Short mmCIF file of C-alpha atoms in Angstrom, two decimals:
data_model
loop_
_atom_site.label_atom_id
_atom_site.label_comp_id
_atom_site.label_asym_id
_atom_site.label_seq_id
_atom_site.Cartn_x
_atom_site.Cartn_y
_atom_site.Cartn_z
CA MET A 1 -9.21 17.26 -179.34
CA SER A 2 -6.32 15.68 -180.98
CA HIS A 3 -4.28 13.53 -178.84
CA ARG A 4 -1.22 13.47 -181.25
CA VAL A 5 0.55 16.47 -179.86
CA PRO A 6 0.79 18.18 -175.98
CA ILE A 7 -1.86 21.37 -175.42
CA GLU A 8 0.09 24.52 -176.68
CA PRO A 9 1.80 26.23 -173.76
CA GLN A 10 0.04 29.14 -171.59
CA ARG A 11 -3.44 28.35 -173.08
CA VAL A 12 -5.38 29.70 -170.17
CA ASP A 13 -8.38 27.78 -171.91
CA ALA A 14 -7.33 24.45 -171.40
CA PRO A 15 -9.74 21.71 -170.75
CA LEU A 16 -11.32 21.55 -166.81
CA THR A 17 -9.65 18.23 -166.04
CA GLN A 18 -10.44 15.70 -163.37
CA SER A 19 -7.37 16.63 -160.82
CA ALA A 20 -5.50 19.97 -161.08
CA THR A 21 -2.51 21.48 -158.34
CA PHE A 22 -2.35 25.26 -157.57
CA LEU A 23 0.87 26.18 -156.90
CA VAL A 24 1.73 29.81 -155.32
CA LEU A 25 5.85 30.55 -154.74
CA SER A 26 7.62 33.28 -153.42
CA VAL A 27 11.03 34.15 -154.70
CA THR A 28 13.71 33.87 -151.85
CA GLU A 29 16.77 36.06 -151.42
CA SER A 30 19.52 33.28 -152.83
CA PRO A 31 22.01 34.71 -154.92
CA ASP A 32 20.87 33.10 -157.99
CA ALA A 33 17.33 33.28 -157.03
CA ILE A 34 15.73 35.56 -160.14
CA ARG A 35 18.08 33.73 -162.76
CA THR A 36 17.06 30.33 -161.62
CA VAL A 37 13.31 31.17 -161.52
CA ARG A 38 13.55 33.15 -164.87
CA LYS A 39 15.06 30.02 -166.66
CA ALA A 40 12.49 27.76 -165.11
CA VAL A 41 9.46 29.88 -166.41
CA ALA A 42 10.98 30.16 -169.91
CA GLY A 43 11.68 26.47 -170.26
CA ILE A 44 8.52 25.70 -168.88
CA ASP A 45 7.10 24.41 -172.16
CA ASP A 46 9.92 21.86 -172.35
CA LEU A 47 8.92 20.49 -169.19
CA THR A 48 5.45 20.49 -170.13
CA LYS A 49 6.12 18.15 -172.98
CA ASN A 50 8.46 15.98 -170.93
CA VAL A 51 5.49 15.12 -168.67
CA ALA A 52 2.42 15.61 -171.42
CA ILE A 53 4.15 12.91 -173.91
CA ARG A 54 3.54 10.03 -171.41
CA ASP A 55 -0.22 10.15 -171.71
CA LEU A 56 -1.31 12.74 -174.64
CA SER A 57 -4.96 11.64 -173.80
CA ALA A 58 -4.50 12.95 -170.16
CA SER A 59 -4.99 16.69 -171.24
CA PHE A 60 -1.98 17.59 -169.19
CA ALA A 61 -1.23 21.64 -169.23
CA CYS A 62 0.45 24.15 -167.23
CA THR A 63 -0.12 27.80 -167.13
CA VAL A 64 2.54 30.33 -165.39
CA GLY A 65 1.65 33.60 -163.94
CA ILE A 66 3.89 36.08 -162.55
CA GLY A 67 3.01 38.74 -159.57
CA SER A 68 3.48 42.33 -159.18
CA ASP A 69 6.01 42.70 -156.67
CA ILE A 70 8.56 40.47 -159.06
CA TRP A 71 7.42 41.30 -162.61
CA ASP A 72 10.09 44.13 -163.02
CA ARG A 73 12.95 42.20 -161.94
CA LEU A 74 12.08 38.73 -163.30
CA THR A 75 11.01 40.52 -166.59
CA GLY A 76 12.56 43.58 -167.25
CA LEU A 77 9.90 44.28 -169.36
CA PRO A 78 7.01 47.30 -169.19
CA ARG A 79 4.40 46.36 -166.57
CA PRO A 80 0.80 45.01 -167.76
CA THR A 81 -1.20 48.40 -167.13
CA GLU A 82 -3.64 46.74 -164.44
CA LEU A 83 -1.23 44.48 -162.82
CA HIS A 84 -0.84 45.26 -159.18
CA PRO A 85 -1.00 43.14 -155.64
CA PHE A 86 -4.28 41.85 -154.64
CA ARG A 87 -6.37 44.74 -152.93
CA THR A 88 -7.81 43.87 -149.57
CA ILE A 89 -11.46 44.21 -149.54
CA LYS A 90 -13.17 44.94 -146.59
CA GLY A 91 -16.85 44.78 -146.06
CA GLY A 92 -19.05 45.35 -143.18
CA VAL A 93 -18.91 41.48 -142.36
CA HIS A 94 -16.24 39.84 -144.32
CA THR A 95 -12.77 40.64 -145.93
CA ALA A 96 -11.02 39.48 -149.18
CA ILE A 97 -7.65 39.30 -147.63
CA SER A 98 -4.57 39.67 -149.52
CA THR A 99 -1.68 37.54 -149.50
CA PRO A 100 2.03 36.86 -150.76
CA GLY A 101 2.71 35.21 -154.23
CA ASP A 102 5.64 35.98 -156.89
CA VAL A 103 4.84 32.86 -159.19
CA PHE A 104 1.99 30.87 -159.77
CA PHE A 105 1.44 27.55 -161.54
CA HIS A 106 -1.55 26.22 -162.67
CA ILE A 107 -1.13 22.63 -163.34
CA ARG A 108 -3.86 20.46 -164.66
CA SER A 109 -4.66 16.91 -166.24
CA GLU A 110 -6.90 14.07 -166.17
CA ARG A 111 -4.20 12.04 -164.04
CA ARG A 112 -3.27 13.19 -160.90
CA ASP A 113 0.25 11.25 -161.30
CA LEU A 114 1.21 13.54 -164.06
CA CYS A 115 0.37 16.84 -162.00
CA PHE A 116 2.49 15.12 -159.13
CA GLU A 117 5.46 14.34 -161.73
CA PHE A 118 5.66 17.90 -163.29
CA GLU A 119 5.51 19.37 -159.74
CA ARG A 120 8.36 17.17 -158.47
CA GLN A 121 10.50 18.11 -161.84
CA LEU A 122 9.68 21.66 -161.57
CA MET A 123 10.59 22.35 -157.83
CA ASP A 124 13.80 20.17 -158.28
CA MET A 125 14.46 22.88 -161.04
CA LEU A 126 13.59 25.68 -158.79
CA GLY A 127 15.30 24.53 -155.63
CA ASP A 128 16.08 27.01 -152.92
CA ALA A 129 15.33 29.80 -155.13
CA VAL A 130 11.68 29.43 -154.06
CA ALA A 131 9.83 29.11 -151.15
CA VAL A 132 6.04 27.55 -151.14
CA VAL A 133 3.40 30.06 -149.94
CA ASP A 134 0.43 27.72 -150.89
CA VAL A 135 -0.24 24.31 -152.59
CA THR A 136 -3.71 22.94 -152.91
CA VAL A 137 -4.89 19.90 -155.12
CA GLY A 138 -8.26 20.00 -156.64
CA PHE A 139 -10.33 17.66 -158.22
CA ARG A 140 -13.64 17.67 -160.14
CA TYR A 141 -16.49 16.61 -158.33
CA PHE A 142 -19.32 14.77 -159.78
CA ASP A 143 -20.91 16.86 -162.69
CA VAL A 144 -18.55 19.97 -162.17
CA ARG A 145 -20.14 20.79 -158.59
CA ASP A 146 -18.64 22.46 -155.93
CA VAL A 147 -18.58 20.60 -152.31
CA LEU A 148 -21.80 22.82 -151.62
CA GLY A 149 -23.56 20.85 -153.91
CA PHE A 150 -23.99 23.20 -156.94
CA VAL A 151 -22.87 23.57 -160.27
CA ASP A 152 -19.95 26.03 -160.51
CA GLY A 153 -18.69 27.60 -163.80
CA THR A 154 -21.99 27.84 -165.69
CA ALA A 155 -21.75 31.24 -166.74
CA ASN A 156 -18.11 30.94 -168.21
CA PRO A 157 -17.57 32.09 -171.94
CA VAL A 158 -17.81 30.08 -175.03
CA GLY A 159 -16.92 29.86 -178.47
CA ALA A 160 -15.37 33.22 -179.68
CA ALA A 161 -16.56 34.99 -176.67
CA LEU A 162 -13.78 32.94 -174.87
CA PRO A 163 -10.85 34.84 -176.27
CA ALA A 164 -12.49 37.86 -176.25
CA SER A 165 -13.18 38.02 -172.15
CA VAL A 166 -9.87 36.12 -171.41
CA LEU A 167 -7.06 37.24 -173.74
CA ILE A 168 -5.65 40.95 -173.93
CA ALA A 169 -5.79 42.10 -177.70
CA GLU A 170 -2.81 42.35 -180.03
CA GLU A 171 -3.07 46.08 -180.44
CA GLU A 172 -2.75 46.79 -176.59
CA ASN A 173 0.68 46.51 -176.92
CA GLU A 174 3.32 43.60 -177.67
CA VAL A 175 4.19 42.69 -174.14
CA VAL A 176 0.71 41.85 -172.88
CA ALA A 177 -0.57 40.70 -176.24
CA GLY A 178 -1.93 37.23 -175.92
CA GLY A 179 -1.88 37.47 -171.91
CA SER A 180 -4.31 37.41 -169.12
CA TYR A 181 -5.08 38.38 -165.66
CA VAL A 182 -5.48 35.61 -162.88
CA VAL A 183 -7.05 35.92 -159.47
CA LEU A 184 -6.92 33.28 -157.05
CA GLN A 185 -8.37 32.64 -153.63
CA LYS A 186 -8.89 29.63 -151.77
CA TYR A 187 -12.20 29.67 -149.76
CA VAL A 188 -12.90 26.83 -146.85
CA HIS A 189 -16.39 26.21 -146.26
CA ASP A 190 -18.57 25.50 -143.13
CA LEU A 191 -20.14 22.52 -144.59
CA LYS A 192 -22.05 21.44 -141.39
CA ALA A 193 -23.88 25.56 -141.34
CA TRP A 194 -24.40 25.20 -144.93
CA GLN A 195 -26.07 21.78 -144.89
CA ALA A 196 -28.20 22.92 -141.79
CA LEU A 197 -30.13 25.34 -144.24
CA PRO A 198 -33.11 24.25 -146.22
CA THR A 199 -32.37 24.06 -149.80
CA GLU A 200 -34.66 26.62 -150.94
CA GLN A 201 -32.31 28.96 -148.92
CA GLN A 202 -29.33 27.46 -150.21
CA GLU A 203 -30.64 28.06 -153.77
CA ALA A 204 -31.54 31.81 -153.01
CA ILE A 205 -28.19 32.52 -151.77
CA ILE A 206 -26.41 30.92 -155.05
CA GLY A 207 -29.26 31.92 -157.46
CA ARG A 208 -29.68 28.93 -159.05
CA THR A 209 -31.58 25.44 -158.08
CA LYS A 210 -29.60 23.13 -156.80
CA PHE A 211 -30.74 19.49 -158.62
CA ASP A 212 -30.89 21.17 -162.23
CA ASN A 213 -28.95 24.32 -161.96
CA VAL A 214 -31.89 26.61 -163.52
CA GLU A 215 -31.53 30.17 -163.29
CA LEU A 216 -33.63 31.82 -160.14
CA ASP A 217 -34.81 35.67 -159.98
CA ASP A 218 -33.59 37.74 -156.78
CA ALA A 219 -35.53 38.09 -153.86
CA GLU A 220 -37.83 41.30 -153.74
CA SER A 221 -36.07 42.11 -150.52
CA GLY A 222 -33.05 43.60 -152.51
CA GLN A 223 -30.70 40.95 -151.00
CA LYS A 224 -28.75 39.87 -154.49
CA SER A 225 -27.80 36.69 -155.19
CA HIS A 226 -23.99 34.82 -155.75
CA LYS A 227 -24.99 34.76 -159.51
CA THR A 228 -26.24 38.44 -159.72
CA LEU A 229 -23.37 39.94 -157.76
CA ASN A 230 -20.57 38.34 -160.09
CA THR A 231 -22.68 39.65 -163.25
CA ILE A 232 -20.65 42.74 -164.39
CA GLU A 233 -22.29 45.05 -166.89
CA ASP A 234 -21.58 48.63 -168.14
CA GLU A 235 -23.55 51.42 -168.40
CA ASN A 236 -24.66 50.18 -172.11
CA GLY A 237 -25.72 47.03 -170.54
CA GLU A 238 -22.83 44.96 -171.86
CA GLU A 239 -21.87 41.81 -169.70
CA TYR A 240 -18.18 41.47 -168.98
CA ASP A 241 -17.34 37.39 -168.36
CA ILE A 242 -14.53 35.97 -166.85
CA LEU A 243 -13.08 32.48 -167.13
CA ARG A 244 -13.72 30.35 -164.03
CA ASP A 245 -11.28 27.06 -163.36
CA ASN A 246 -12.52 26.48 -159.84
CA MET A 247 -12.19 23.38 -158.28
CA PRO A 248 -13.14 21.56 -155.06
CA PHE A 249 -10.26 20.44 -152.31
CA GLY A 250 -10.50 19.02 -148.80
CA THR A 251 -10.28 15.83 -146.76
CA PRO A 252 -13.56 14.94 -144.88
CA ALA A 253 -11.23 13.30 -142.10
CA THR A 254 -9.92 16.46 -141.05
CA GLY A 255 -13.25 18.50 -141.46
CA GLU A 256 -11.40 20.63 -144.44
CA PHE A 257 -13.92 21.45 -147.37
CA GLY A 258 -13.09 24.18 -149.84
CA THR A 259 -13.25 25.78 -153.13
CA TYR A 260 -10.20 27.21 -155.00
CA PHE A 261 -11.45 30.22 -157.11
CA ILE A 262 -9.44 30.86 -159.96
CA GLY A 263 -10.75 33.48 -162.43
CA TYR A 264 -9.19 34.40 -165.80
CA SER A 265 -10.02 37.86 -167.43
CA ARG A 266 -8.52 40.22 -169.79
CA ARG A 267 -9.54 42.88 -167.28
CA LEU A 268 -8.52 42.49 -163.91
CA TRP A 269 -11.27 45.27 -162.71
CA VAL A 270 -13.98 42.89 -163.72
CA ILE A 271 -13.05 40.55 -161.28
CA GLU A 272 -12.31 43.11 -158.59
CA ARG A 273 -15.65 44.59 -159.20
CA MET A 274 -17.16 41.31 -158.53
CA LEU A 275 -15.33 40.91 -155.39
CA GLU A 276 -16.41 44.27 -154.24
CA ARG A 277 -20.10 43.81 -154.98
CA MET A 278 -19.82 40.17 -153.00
CA PHE A 279 -17.64 41.74 -149.74
CA VAL A 280 -19.34 44.92 -149.67
CA GLY A 281 -22.68 44.34 -151.27
CA ASN A 282 -24.71 45.73 -153.59
CA PRO A 283 -26.15 48.20 -152.45
CA PRO A 284 -23.63 48.16 -149.60
CA GLY A 285 -24.33 46.17 -146.22
CA LEU A 286 -26.14 43.49 -148.19
CA HIS A 287 -22.87 41.28 -148.88
CA ASP A 288 -22.91 37.78 -150.74
CA ARG A 289 -24.41 35.37 -148.22
CA ILE A 290 -22.39 32.60 -149.43
CA LEU A 291 -19.81 34.35 -147.23
CA ASP A 292 -21.25 33.68 -144.22
CA PHE A 293 -20.16 30.01 -144.95
CA SER A 294 -17.18 30.31 -147.10
CA LYS A 295 -14.12 32.11 -145.91
CA PRO A 296 -11.15 33.41 -148.12
CA LEU A 297 -7.79 31.98 -147.04
CA THR A 298 -5.72 33.72 -149.79
CA GLY A 299 -5.86 36.25 -152.15
CA THR A 300 -3.41 36.61 -154.84
CA THR A 301 -3.35 38.48 -158.38
CA PHE A 302 -0.94 37.31 -161.30
CA PHE A 303 -0.47 38.52 -165.00
CA VAL A 304 -0.35 35.16 -167.29
CA PRO A 305 2.02 36.08 -170.60
CA SER A 306 1.95 34.65 -173.55
CA SER A 307 4.11 32.00 -174.47
CA SER A 308 6.24 33.79 -176.80
CA LEU A 309 7.02 36.26 -174.21
CA LEU A 310 7.84 33.60 -171.32
CA ALA A 311 10.09 31.95 -173.66
CA SER A 312 11.66 35.13 -174.70
CA LEU A 313 12.73 35.50 -170.74
CA ASP A 314 16.17 33.41 -171.00
CA SER A 315 17.14 35.06 -174.42
CA ASP A 316 20.28 36.57 -172.59
#
């Protein structure tokens, strides 16, 4: 990658970096809130360049997502076909909860200080137009592992399959062209209970070996692994991929250990089906056993517009 220029705005496929900040905000009822937020997101490219130029080798990038409840007032544009609030999924044992969120900023860099500086300048611009719903700082853990000890993101699409899986095609309509849906869930882990399991049992739950990340077959009992439940195929056997930029977060001193799930997709239904299979089970009743150790604290959905559409929002 060239270090002469910053990463293009709204690049959902920006590199996985050492640090990331996941910032979910709600728009307040202050008189100029909509105008302030609209101006901020429309000018996000300039703010990004202002921070990225300080170290072009740090792969700084920011992706902005807009939520369903604020879309009409913030953009005044036709709605993306699949955009709706995150749907609560209630299984027999576990529930994927839905939480608020109007605007999302996925801030990432090889340097934590650049993420910090961008967040500081952004919040100065937004002021009392927004309230913080959640802010989580993620970090890369060893060779892209989660805190459960397994490699995360192995199934991500590569090459030509990446834009085909993540970006909406030009022919759908000019509002959504080049955009993507993104789903967020903040999971906390019961690490003590997880570590009490034998490695073989952990591997059966995940569907891969822990040390060398080799794919495993599911048990004959009918209980499917996390890997299998997150594999979505249509009736013709065509597999639908998503792009995961998951990151660990936490503080051992407070006993907090977690994974921030973030999935980008051209088709929102693909991620929703994954979650249904995890929480309800396939067949129903055989839920993803990782949920016995991982609890979602949030659940939100956003649409990530193209950079040109985002920039046009402040054209008036």
